[in-house]
Amino acid sequence: MASPRKRRTLIAPAAMVAAVAVAVSLLIAFRPDGGTKPTAAETPTSPAAHTPATPTSAEPEPAPPRPTPTPKPTPTPKPKPKAKPPSPASQAVSASLAGRIRPEVTYEGTATFYDTGDGNGACLYGPTTDVMTAAMNHTDYETSKACGAYVRVSAANGASVTVRITNECPLPCAPGQLDLSPQAFAKLAAPSAGQIPVTWTLLSPATTDKISIRYKTGSSRYWCALQAVGHRNPLARLEVRSPDNTWRRLARTEYNYFLSEQGEGCGTAIRLTDIYGETLTVEGLAVRPDALQPTGLQFAAH
């Protein structure tokens, strides 16, 4: 028979084990899930382990990528032909040297006729035996700028005549109107018609004549007026050489002379410019009033 002390020692550990068992049972009993083990569906899944759901057959498949189009080669542009540079004539006309009456322009108006007498007129070219002349209306006369111009006048019946402008037709002559010599008008219509509609264009006619220079009556080294006579193309400018060897442009008068009121350039070299921009230089002419002095020069035909 064991001693009482040894028996007491064995009972104490058993009591402790029983107490621990009771505590564990109480913990399990008080859990919210009643102590049941969570299922696989309740077990939380780590985000890193989440696998995206495979799309079902009801979802549309993504469209295949479009093929990249092959770029077409850019055609090499053909070189454009170089534009022909403007001629001196067109440059001169564009600079308004021609004034109101321009080359290659057809003007409309009327034709009448008047008694030309000895052929002298406002342009002061003097008497002439040339009967194919005309007076330009006041507007297109343009301060005698039309003097010496050759124009071809055409009627509706197909007849035409070439005349030289030697006079001015004052108002009420309308723009476009030409007052012809009786002989020139008769080339277009019977004189009984009196007035007919016409068209006319500027000419640069063939001629063997040369230009002459005339100083007006009363001209000297201290005052002078001079004009050019017999020029093929209308005259745009007349200049004289100044003492400092520069060119001075003289003002044109209604009576077709270029005036130097202070005498500058009187008796010196003269430079003529036509409406096409061509220039001619005349040297060595003395001041000889009311005398035609030949130059041996002429503008080119156009």
Rosetta silent file (secondary structure, phi, psi, omega in degrees, C-alpha in Angstrom):
SEQUENCE: MASPRKRRTLIAPAAMVAAVAVAVSLLIAFRPDGGTKPTAAETPTSPAAHTPATPTSAEPEPAPPRPTPTPKPTPTPKPKPKAKPPSPASQAVSASLAGRIRPEVTYEGTATFYDTGDGNGACLYGPTTDVMTAAMNHTDYETSKACGAYVRVSAANGASVTVRITNECPLPCAPGQLDLSPQAFAKLAAPSAGQIPVTWTLLSPATTDKISIRYKTGSSRYWCALQAVGHRNPLARLEVRSPDNTWRRLARTEYNYFLSEQGEGCGTAIRLTDIYGETLTVEGLAVRPDALQPTGLQFAAH
SCORE:     score description
SCORE:     0.000 S_00000001
   1 L     0.000  129.290 -175.865    0.000    0.000    0.000 S_00000001
   2 L   -72.223  158.733 -179.072    1.355    3.305   -1.166 S_00000001
   3 L   -76.928  150.474 -179.023    2.097    6.048    1.248 S_00000001
   4 H   -57.539  -35.869 -179.054   -0.430    8.941    1.447 S_00000001
   5 H   -62.457  -43.749 -177.688    2.150   11.527    0.289 S_00000001
   6 H   -66.748  -35.426 -178.683    2.833    9.776   -3.033 S_00000001
   7 H   -67.150  -37.645 -179.750   -0.910    9.481   -3.781 S_00000001
   8 H   -65.745  -31.673 -179.973   -1.431   13.225   -3.358 S_00000001
   9 H   -69.564  -35.855 -178.301    1.234   13.926   -5.889 S_00000001
  10 H   -73.959  -32.820 -177.767   -0.449   11.878   -8.616 S_00000001
  11 H   -70.298  -33.505 -176.938   -3.865   13.511   -8.123 S_00000001
  12 H   -62.061  -46.352  178.690   -2.603   17.125   -8.672 S_00000001
  13 H   -63.868  -36.615 -179.060   -1.455   16.665  -12.297 S_00000001
  14 H   -64.456  -39.857  177.586   -4.717   15.013  -13.216 S_00000001
  15 H   -62.439  -38.988  179.435   -6.696   17.960  -11.878 S_00000001
  16 H   -64.182  -43.577 -179.856   -4.632   20.372  -13.926 S_00000001
  17 H   -62.279  -40.764 -179.453   -5.227   18.412  -17.167 S_00000001
  18 H   -64.105  -41.504  179.066   -8.975   18.416  -16.497 S_00000001
  19 H   -61.748  -42.609  179.836   -9.003   22.172  -15.955 S_00000001
  20 H   -62.753  -39.754 -178.739   -7.197   22.813  -19.275 S_00000001
  21 H   -64.933  -41.175  178.975   -9.688   20.587  -21.085 S_00000001
  22 H   -62.876  -41.515 -179.758  -12.640   22.500  -19.658 S_00000001
  23 H   -62.636  -43.900 -179.989  -11.106   25.878  -20.755 S_00000001
  24 H   -63.109  -40.282 -179.804  -10.553   24.680  -24.349 S_00000001
  25 H   -63.328  -39.659  178.516  -14.148   23.406  -24.537 S_00000001
  26 H   -64.956  -40.759  178.477  -15.464   26.771  -23.432 S_00000001
  27 H   -61.405  -42.957 -178.630  -13.407   28.657  -26.089 S_00000001
  28 H   -69.006  -37.263 -178.413  -14.704   26.455  -28.865 S_00000001
  29 H   -65.900  -35.862 -178.377  -18.276   26.762  -27.662 S_00000001
  30 L   -85.810    3.852  175.043  -18.204   30.567  -27.693 S_00000001
  31 L   -68.400  147.410 -178.514  -16.857   30.928  -31.369 S_00000001
  32 L   -62.460  -35.241 -176.614  -19.383   32.589  -33.841 S_00000001
  33 L   -86.879   12.478  178.418  -19.323   29.615  -36.215 S_00000001
  34 L    67.412   15.297  175.027  -20.044   27.215  -33.440 S_00000001
  35 L    87.715    6.434  178.662  -16.575   25.753  -33.805 S_00000001
  36 L   -77.767  154.720 -178.509  -17.131   24.359  -37.315 S_00000001
  37 L   -80.365  133.556  179.319  -14.181   24.378  -39.686 S_00000001
  38 L   -65.125  143.403  178.324  -14.451   26.934  -42.549 S_00000001
  39 L   -79.643  176.338 -178.635  -15.050   25.480  -46.012 S_00000001
  40 L   -65.642  -33.643 -179.529  -12.876   26.070  -49.012 S_00000001
  41 L   -69.463  -25.395 -179.262  -15.316   28.716  -50.339 S_00000001
  42 L   -87.255  -13.045 -177.788  -15.059   30.617  -47.044 S_00000001
  43 L   -74.464  120.780  179.796  -11.336   30.572  -46.953 S_00000001
  44 L   -62.003  144.214 -178.931  -10.052   34.035  -48.131 S_00000001
  45 L  -105.676  138.455  177.460   -7.843   33.973  -51.207 S_00000001
  46 L   -66.771  135.473  179.680   -4.689   36.011  -51.544 S_00000001
  47 H   -55.698  -35.138 -177.152   -4.975   38.695  -54.264 S_00000001
  48 H   -67.550  -24.469 -177.444   -1.723   37.529  -55.763 S_00000001
  49 H   -93.015    2.965 -177.104   -3.142   34.080  -56.249 S_00000001
  50 L   -73.243  131.286  178.369   -6.365   35.337  -58.018 S_00000001
  51 L  -108.564  124.103 -177.623   -6.787   33.972  -61.518 S_00000001
  52 L   -62.005  146.623 -177.276   -9.038   36.051  -63.881 S_00000001
  53 L   -69.552  142.573  178.765  -12.115   34.292  -65.059 S_00000001
  54 L   -76.264  128.218 -178.029  -11.987   32.785  -68.504 S_00000001
  55 L   -61.737  143.654  179.344  -14.468   34.594  -70.824 S_00000001
  56 L   -79.541  172.340 -177.960  -17.465   32.514  -71.783 S_00000001
  57 L   -69.722  -15.381 -179.616  -18.429   31.768  -75.352 S_00000001
  58 L   -75.805  -21.790 -179.572  -21.140   34.484  -75.208 S_00000001
  59 L   -79.461  137.690 -179.144  -18.564   37.303  -75.076 S_00000001
  60 L   -68.641  143.637  177.181  -17.325   38.580  -78.534 S_00000001
  61 L   -76.414  144.228  178.874  -13.813   37.753  -79.489 S_00000001
  62 L   -61.714  142.220  179.856  -11.522   40.761  -80.000 S_00000001
  63 L   -67.352  142.599  178.337  -11.165   41.853  -83.670 S_00000001
  64 L   -66.728  148.894  179.739   -7.906   40.896  -85.294 S_00000001
  65 L   -62.524  139.731  178.658   -5.514   43.816  -85.841 S_00000001
  66 L   -71.636  142.677  178.290   -5.856   45.571  -89.211 S_00000001
  67 L   -68.436  142.136  178.547   -2.933   45.167  -91.552 S_00000001
  68 L   -73.146  122.462 -178.176   -0.783   48.260  -91.886 S_00000001
  69 L   -66.938  143.405  178.743   -1.239   49.701  -95.407 S_00000001
  70 L   -77.994  121.344 -178.466    1.850   49.867  -97.520 S_00000001
  71 L   -63.657  135.491  177.946    2.606   53.547  -98.268 S_00000001
  72 L   -79.059  144.340  179.154    2.461   54.416 -101.957 S_00000001
  73 L   -66.350  137.367  179.181    5.521   56.095 -103.380 S_00000001
  74 L   -76.031  123.068 -178.482    5.109   59.856 -103.802 S_00000001
  75 L   -66.968  141.892  179.032    5.386   60.759 -107.475 S_00000001
  76 L   -76.075  120.843 -178.436    8.166   63.149 -108.305 S_00000001
  77 L   -64.405  139.357  178.076    6.607   66.394 -109.584 S_00000001
  78 L   -73.438  139.012  179.814    7.560   67.306 -113.094 S_00000001
  79 L   -65.409  133.065  178.270    9.483   70.545 -113.305 S_00000001
  80 L   -75.797  144.441  177.827    7.336   73.383 -114.537 S_00000001
  81 L   -64.721  141.090 -179.148    8.599   75.272 -117.546 S_00000001
  82 L   -67.369  136.624  178.979   10.230   78.510 -116.610 S_00000001
  83 L   -68.701  139.217  178.734    8.097   81.531 -117.259 S_00000001
  84 L   -69.003  126.926 -178.961    9.367   83.713 -120.026 S_00000001
  85 L   -62.099  144.889 -179.603   10.680   86.918 -118.513 S_00000001
  86 L   -62.577  141.452  179.601    8.657   89.958 -119.453 S_00000001
  87 L   -73.230  161.323  176.000   10.017   91.884 -122.385 S_00000001
  88 H   -56.098  -30.705 -179.925   11.121   95.477 -121.976 S_00000001
  89 H   -64.778  -49.275 -178.498    7.956   96.437 -123.831 S_00000001
  90 H   -66.408  -34.611  177.432    5.597   94.792 -121.343 S_00000001
  91 H   -64.383  -39.818 -178.965    7.593   96.153 -118.423 S_00000001
  92 H   -66.762  -42.746 -179.812    7.336   99.661 -119.851 S_00000001
  93 H   -64.084  -41.807  179.903    3.606   99.383 -120.430 S_00000001
  94 H   -63.938  -23.329  178.111    3.065   98.027 -116.906 S_00000001
  95 L   -85.600   10.286  175.459    4.903  101.091 -115.600 S_00000001
  96 L    66.978   27.046  173.497    2.193  103.253 -117.228 S_00000001
  97 L   -67.118  -27.985 -174.772    4.466  104.822 -119.813 S_00000001
  98 L   -79.305  -14.607 -179.093    1.698  104.317 -122.341 S_00000001
  99 L    67.288 -140.582 -176.001   -0.900  106.358 -120.485 S_00000001
 100 L   -75.121  -34.248 -177.049   -4.498  105.872 -121.613 S_00000001
 101 L   -96.081  113.556 -173.708   -3.707  104.472 -125.060 S_00000001
 102 L  -117.947  151.171  176.584   -2.019  101.088 -124.686 S_00000001
 103 L   -64.647  153.075  174.907   -0.750   98.513 -127.163 S_00000001
 104 L    59.517   28.353  175.211   -2.843   95.413 -127.881 S_00000001
 105 L  -121.415  133.462  177.740   -6.022   97.010 -126.541 S_00000001
 106 E   -98.755  125.221 -178.866   -9.132   97.494 -128.680 S_00000001
 107 E  -105.920  146.329  178.335  -11.055  100.683 -127.980 S_00000001
 108 E  -110.817  145.108  178.942  -14.677  101.362 -128.903 S_00000001
 109 E  -176.322 -154.192  177.835  -16.101  104.697 -129.938 S_00000001
 110 E  -127.330  159.048  176.532  -17.472  106.670 -132.828 S_00000001
 111 E  -119.926  133.206  172.535  -15.930  108.254 -135.879 S_00000001
 112 E  -127.164 -175.019  175.550  -16.805  111.662 -137.270 S_00000001
 113 E  -143.840  159.315 -177.736  -14.918  113.936 -139.671 S_00000001
 114 L  -145.282  167.817  179.292  -13.900  117.600 -139.873 S_00000001
 115 L   -79.889  109.444 -174.801  -12.212  120.009 -142.251 S_00000001
 116 L   -80.854   -9.281  179.007   -8.486  119.489 -141.623 S_00000001
 117 L    61.785 -126.670 -179.123   -7.379  122.523 -143.640 S_00000001
 118 L   -86.081    3.992  177.371   -3.623  122.439 -144.236 S_00000001
 119 L    95.800   -9.579  178.373   -3.202  119.468 -141.893 S_00000001
 120 L   -77.752  152.927 -178.866   -1.833  121.389 -138.915 S_00000001
 121 L  -153.747 -161.378 -176.278   -3.496  120.824 -135.550 S_00000001
 122 L   -63.827  -23.147  179.155   -3.104  121.006 -131.777 S_00000001
 123 L   -75.807  -10.232  175.480    0.035  118.819 -131.928 S_00000001
 124 L    56.922   39.257  173.833    1.733  121.670 -133.880 S_00000001
 125 L   -76.814  -15.710 -179.450    3.498  119.390 -136.330 S_00000001
 126 L    96.788  172.926  179.126    2.860  122.029 -138.987 S_00000001
 127 L   -59.273  149.049 -178.711    1.167  121.827 -142.363 S_00000001
 128 L  -149.970  151.654  174.869    1.241  118.445 -144.083 S_00000001
 129 L   -90.213   -5.001  177.871    0.164  116.793 -147.308 S_00000001
 130 L   -73.144  116.584 -177.702   -0.697  113.609 -145.373 S_00000001
 131 L   -96.033   -6.916  179.028   -4.482  113.376 -145.450 S_00000001
 132 L   -90.145   73.368 -177.521   -4.771  110.193 -143.361 S_00000001
 133 E  -129.538  171.139  179.575   -4.928  112.003 -140.043 S_00000001
 134 E  -155.976  158.735  172.613   -7.294  112.314 -137.103 S_00000001
 135 E  -104.627  129.581  178.978   -8.038  114.343 -133.994 S_00000001
 136 E   -86.044  141.700  178.446   -8.151  112.385 -130.732 S_00000001
 137 E   -57.435  155.674 -173.277  -10.916  113.119 -128.243 S_00000001
 138 H   -55.521  -40.990 -176.732   -9.916  115.373 -125.341 S_00000001
 139 H   -66.068  -49.641 -177.957   -9.837  112.571 -122.745 S_00000001
 140 H   -80.070  -13.090  173.191   -7.610  110.188 -124.713 S_00000001
 141 H   -62.989  -39.009  169.636   -5.519  113.094 -126.052 S_00000001
 142 L    50.245   64.839  178.618   -4.158  113.227 -122.506 S_00000001
 143 L    53.046   47.188  176.085   -2.112  116.445 -122.555 S_00000001
 144 L    70.068   11.153  179.562   -0.824  115.730 -126.088 S_00000001
 145 L   -67.412  -22.494  179.255    0.410  112.232 -125.155 S_00000001
 146 L   -82.100   -9.944 -176.075   -1.548  110.837 -128.112 S_00000001
 147 L   -60.020  131.823  178.597    0.258  113.104 -130.585 S_00000001
 148 L    87.074   -7.557 -179.351    2.034  111.160 -133.319 S_00000001
 149 L   -70.885  143.261  173.283    0.325  107.858 -132.495 S_00000001
 150 E  -101.557  130.536  178.382   -0.770  105.658 -135.391 S_00000001
 151 E  -131.222  145.066  173.875   -4.129  103.910 -134.953 S_00000001
 152 E   -98.879  123.696 -177.956   -6.096  101.511 -137.129 S_00000001
 153 E  -105.485  130.069 -177.477   -9.790  102.405 -137.242 S_00000001
 154 E  -123.940  136.499  178.004  -12.295   99.671 -138.170 S_00000001
 155 E   -99.479  167.921 -177.988  -15.969  100.007 -139.059 S_00000001
 156 L   -67.134  -23.264 -179.271  -18.743   97.441 -138.604 S_00000001
 157 L   -81.831    3.401  178.367  -18.847   96.830 -142.366 S_00000001
 158 L    95.120  -10.636  178.921  -15.272   95.455 -142.280 S_00000001
 159 L   -74.889  150.722  178.799  -13.567   98.538 -143.745 S_00000001
 160 E  -147.542  160.214  179.155  -10.506   99.956 -141.966 S_00000001
 161 E  -152.247  145.936  177.068   -8.031  102.806 -142.277 S_00000001
 162 E  -103.247  129.208 -178.974   -4.765  103.789 -140.549 S_00000001
 163 E  -129.810  159.059  176.164   -4.449  107.394 -139.380 S_00000001
 164 E  -109.468  138.076 -178.162   -1.910  109.480 -137.481 S_00000001
 165 E   -81.468  118.096  179.870   -3.018  111.653 -134.553 S_00000001
 166 E  -125.857   -2.741 -172.622   -2.194  115.296 -135.262 S_00000001
 167 E  -148.480  169.823  176.792   -4.996  117.156 -133.501 S_00000001
 168 E  -113.536  136.049  173.248   -7.315  117.237 -130.490 S_00000001
 169 E   -97.758  107.469 -174.090  -11.093  116.907 -130.655 S_00000001
 170 L   -70.923  168.635  175.049  -12.323  119.110 -127.784 S_00000001
 171 L   -57.475  142.104   16.076  -15.324  118.411 -125.599 S_00000001
 172 L   -90.553   22.377  173.563  -18.042  117.293 -126.118 S_00000001
 173 L   -55.258  127.952 -173.627  -16.059  114.657 -128.045 S_00000001
 174 L   -87.453  158.314  174.501  -16.501  111.537 -125.925 S_00000001
 175 L   -54.826  135.934 -177.609  -13.789  109.084 -124.825 S_00000001
 176 L    92.971  -14.413 -176.733  -13.100  106.676 -127.674 S_00000001
 177 L   -81.753  142.542  175.154  -14.211  109.145 -130.343 S_00000001
 178 E  -124.258  131.151  175.950  -12.021  109.985 -133.334 S_00000001
 179 E  -103.023  105.320 -171.019  -12.589  112.994 -135.577 S_00000001
 180 E   -88.966  162.896  167.761  -11.115  111.920 -138.906 S_00000001
 181 L   -66.850  154.858  179.509  -10.023  113.809 -141.959 S_00000001
 182 H   -57.172  -36.445 -178.749  -12.718  113.692 -144.677 S_00000001
 183 H   -68.455  -38.256  179.324  -10.516  111.400 -146.773 S_00000001
 184 H   -69.757  -40.636  179.478  -10.005  108.935 -143.898 S_00000001
 185 H   -62.904  -38.026 -179.106  -13.721  108.870 -143.043 S_00000001
 186 H   -64.069  -19.524  175.579  -14.580  108.133 -146.689 S_00000001
 187 L   -72.856  -18.169 -175.937  -12.530  104.913 -146.389 S_00000001
 188 L  -104.654  -38.927 -175.364  -15.026  103.686 -143.792 S_00000001
 189 L  -160.806  167.393  176.184  -18.410  105.029 -144.854 S_00000001
 190 L   -67.207  140.339  179.405  -20.163  107.552 -147.039 S_00000001
 191 H   -54.835  -25.961 -179.516  -19.791  111.124 -145.749 S_00000001
 192 H   -65.356  -19.811  178.088  -23.582  111.320 -145.570 S_00000001
 193 H   -65.546  -32.652  176.046  -23.459  108.889 -142.617 S_00000001
 194 L    76.351  -54.234 -178.422  -21.912  111.690 -140.538 S_00000001
 195 L  -148.040  134.026 -179.329  -21.081  109.479 -137.539 S_00000001
 196 E  -136.522  152.500  174.051  -20.503  105.727 -137.309 S_00000001
 197 E   -74.786  140.398 -178.619  -19.515  103.260 -134.553 S_00000001
 198 E  -142.978  165.896  165.725  -15.908  102.087 -134.788 S_00000001
 199 E  -122.608  154.116  178.704  -13.177  100.241 -132.941 S_00000001
 200 E  -149.626  151.274 -178.158   -9.535  101.252 -133.000 S_00000001
 201 E  -136.278  152.724  178.866   -6.146   99.951 -131.869 S_00000001
 202 E   -75.719  141.545  179.137   -2.665  101.395 -131.504 S_00000001
 203 E  -118.981  160.697  169.252   -0.088  100.483 -134.177 S_00000001
 204 L  -127.949   80.748 -165.548    3.694  100.438 -134.471 S_00000001
 205 L   -76.449  161.059  172.431    3.896  100.708 -138.257 S_00000001
 206 L   -72.068  138.819  179.740    6.704  100.028 -140.671 S_00000001
 207 L  -159.194  150.602  174.717    8.372  103.232 -141.786 S_00000001
 208 L  -102.404   -2.929 -179.594   11.583  104.483 -143.335 S_00000001
 209 L   -70.066  154.358  175.646   11.202  107.925 -141.759 S_00000001
 210 L  -115.227  160.746 -178.581   13.569  109.105 -139.042 S_00000001
 211 L   -77.984  141.862  173.717   12.861  111.267 -136.019 S_00000001
 212 E  -120.594  156.109  177.538   13.494  115.001 -136.144 S_00000001
 213 E  -115.882  137.237  177.934   13.812  117.545 -133.323 S_00000001
 214 E  -131.671  129.449  171.334   12.355  121.038 -133.478 S_00000001
 215 E   -88.713  139.085 -178.200   12.903  123.949 -131.094 S_00000001
 216 L   -71.269  154.678  175.926    9.940  126.259 -130.774 S_00000001
 217 L   -55.023  132.493 -178.789   10.006  129.823 -132.009 S_00000001
 218 L    95.020   -5.089 -179.584   11.627  132.044 -129.354 S_00000001
 219 L   -69.896  148.191  177.479   13.853  129.290 -127.902 S_00000001
 220 L  -152.920 -169.821  176.411   17.360  130.158 -126.718 S_00000001
 221 L   -71.179  -13.628 -173.695   19.954  128.981 -124.200 S_00000001
 222 L  -107.056  -16.286  174.659   17.876  130.656 -121.468 S_00000001
 223 L  -157.611  133.617  178.670   14.392  129.398 -122.374 S_00000001
 224 E  -154.248  155.516  171.434   13.397  126.679 -124.770 S_00000001
 225 E  -136.771  135.735 -177.147   10.628  124.324 -125.793 S_00000001
 226 E  -139.817  157.354 -179.018   11.277  121.380 -128.070 S_00000001
 227 E  -140.601  159.251  173.857    9.393  118.503 -129.664 S_00000001
 228 E  -104.981  139.662 -177.715   10.082  115.250 -131.505 S_00000001
 229 E  -127.236  138.238  174.670    8.495  114.737 -134.933 S_00000001
 230 L    86.609   18.704  179.626    8.109  111.547 -136.969 S_00000001
 231 L   -78.613  137.832 -178.868    8.414  108.964 -134.172 S_00000001
 232 L   -65.002  -42.159 -177.478    6.984  105.524 -134.986 S_00000001
 233 L  -109.741  152.606  177.761    5.674  104.907 -131.468 S_00000001
 234 L   -55.130  142.456 -178.248    4.017  107.385 -129.098 S_00000001
 235 E   -87.653  129.579 -179.551    6.528  109.410 -127.114 S_00000001
 236 E   -98.176  -38.414 -176.381    6.437  108.943 -123.332 S_00000001
 237 E  -145.235  150.065  168.496    9.298  111.184 -122.140 S_00000001
 238 E  -132.036  125.433 -178.067   11.741  113.797 -123.365 S_00000001
 239 E  -125.003  154.428  176.246   14.783  114.562 -121.187 S_00000001
 240 E  -124.868  154.233 -179.101   17.745  116.891 -121.512 S_00000001
 241 E   -83.874  125.856  179.862   21.223  116.594 -120.045 S_00000001
 242 L   -82.615  166.345  178.210   21.859  118.953 -117.136 S_00000001
 243 L   -57.919  -27.799  179.473   25.225  120.626 -116.393 S_00000001
 244 L   -86.570   14.436  175.365   25.887  118.020 -113.685 S_00000001
 245 L    69.741   22.663  173.724   25.601  115.299 -116.390 S_00000001
 246 L  -106.791  165.466 -179.050   22.242  113.980 -115.140 S_00000001
 247 E   -96.645  130.217  178.344   19.025  113.695 -117.130 S_00000001
 248 E  -113.027  124.713 -179.629   16.223  116.142 -116.417 S_00000001
 249 E   -81.076  130.306  179.698   12.709  115.279 -117.568 S_00000001
 250 L   -93.680  147.234  179.567   10.841  118.177 -119.179 S_00000001
 251 E   -75.673  141.654 -179.441    7.127  118.790 -118.678 S_00000001
 252 E   -93.241  139.019 -179.021    4.871  118.203 -121.663 S_00000001
 253 L  -100.896  168.020  177.195    2.455  120.925 -122.738 S_00000001
 254 L   -62.555  -26.861 -177.805   -0.999  120.739 -124.337 S_00000001
 255 L   -95.331   19.301  169.237    0.540  121.945 -127.587 S_00000001
 256 L    68.992   31.335  169.500    2.979  119.003 -127.720 S_00000001
 257 L  -117.008  152.356  176.214    6.220  120.768 -126.782 S_00000001
 258 E  -103.098  126.580 -164.694    8.463  119.892 -123.814 S_00000001
 259 E  -107.282  133.368  170.330    9.278  122.997 -121.849 S_00000001
 260 E  -120.364   94.209 -172.544   12.457  124.163 -120.053 S_00000001
 261 L   -70.441  -28.494 -178.810   11.440  127.501 -118.555 S_00000001
 262 L   -97.221    2.985  177.566   14.810  128.220 -116.912 S_00000001
 263 L    83.773    1.939 -179.480   16.851  127.172 -119.923 S_00000001
 264 L   -65.712  125.930  178.058   18.333  124.102 -118.258 S_00000001
 265 L    84.124   -2.433  179.379   19.417  121.617 -120.930 S_00000001
 266 L   -67.771  120.521 -179.443   18.666  123.893 -123.859 S_00000001
 267 L    89.111    2.388  178.400   21.166  122.977 -126.585 S_00000001
 268 L   -99.964 -171.901  179.575   22.493  119.885 -124.765 S_00000001
 269 L   -63.070  150.776 -177.762   21.954  116.194 -125.442 S_00000001
 270 E  -123.361  138.515  176.093   18.345  114.967 -125.660 S_00000001
 271 E  -121.855  125.536 -179.565   16.993  111.584 -124.605 S_00000001
 272 E  -106.678  140.052  177.225   13.713  110.252 -126.024 S_00000001
 273 E  -130.299  127.673  177.700   11.709  107.366 -124.506 S_00000001
 274 E   -91.138  178.604 -175.728    8.752  105.684 -126.209 S_00000001
 275 L   -70.238  -12.084  177.120    5.857  103.912 -124.501 S_00000001
 276 L   -91.001   -1.369  177.156    7.680  100.565 -124.853 S_00000001
 277 L    92.414    0.137  178.683   10.581  101.828 -122.749 S_00000001
 278 L   -75.980  139.909  179.493   13.145  102.171 -125.562 S_00000001
 279 E  -117.691  142.456  176.153   15.446  105.187 -125.259 S_00000001
 280 E  -127.299  134.873 -179.117   17.273  107.097 -127.987 S_00000001
 281 E  -110.626  127.899 -178.716   19.967  109.692 -127.273 S_00000001
 282 E  -109.778  123.566 -179.206   20.435  112.638 -129.610 S_00000001
 283 L  -112.773  153.005  165.245   23.739  114.513 -129.430 S_00000001
 284 L    74.354   25.740  176.476   25.031  117.734 -130.935 S_00000001
 285 L   -96.681  129.520  177.351   21.877  119.649 -131.865 S_00000001
 286 L   -83.311  164.769  176.643   22.055  123.425 -131.577 S_00000001
 287 L   -80.632  101.130  178.998   19.136  125.618 -130.550 S_00000001
 288 L  -123.195   95.152 -174.166   17.680  126.519 -133.936 S_00000001
 289 E   -58.059  138.227  173.206   14.106  127.777 -133.461 S_00000001
 290 L    59.021   34.258  177.746   11.385  126.485 -135.793 S_00000001
 291 L  -128.519  133.727  176.205   13.718  124.227 -137.766 S_00000001
 292 E   -81.059  119.732  179.682   13.406  120.458 -138.174 S_00000001
 293 E  -110.973  115.651 -177.726   16.767  118.867 -137.341 S_00000001
 294 E   -68.613  149.161  179.371   17.090  115.194 -138.364 S_00000001
 295 L  -110.769  -19.548 -174.929   18.508  112.689 -135.889 S_00000001
 296 L    73.245    9.694 -176.644   18.929  109.603 -138.085 S_00000001
 297 L  -115.795  156.645  175.701   17.236  107.595 -135.301 S_00000001
 298 L  -155.991  146.494  176.749   13.962  105.706 -135.012 S_00000001
 299 L   -70.557  154.671  178.319   12.251  103.517 -132.422 S_00000001
 300 L   -71.644  151.930  177.530   11.944   99.784 -133.037 S_00000001
 301 L   -78.239  150.731  179.609    8.722   98.349 -134.441 S_00000001
 302 L  -133.814    0.000    0.000    6.408   96.339 -132.149 S_00000001
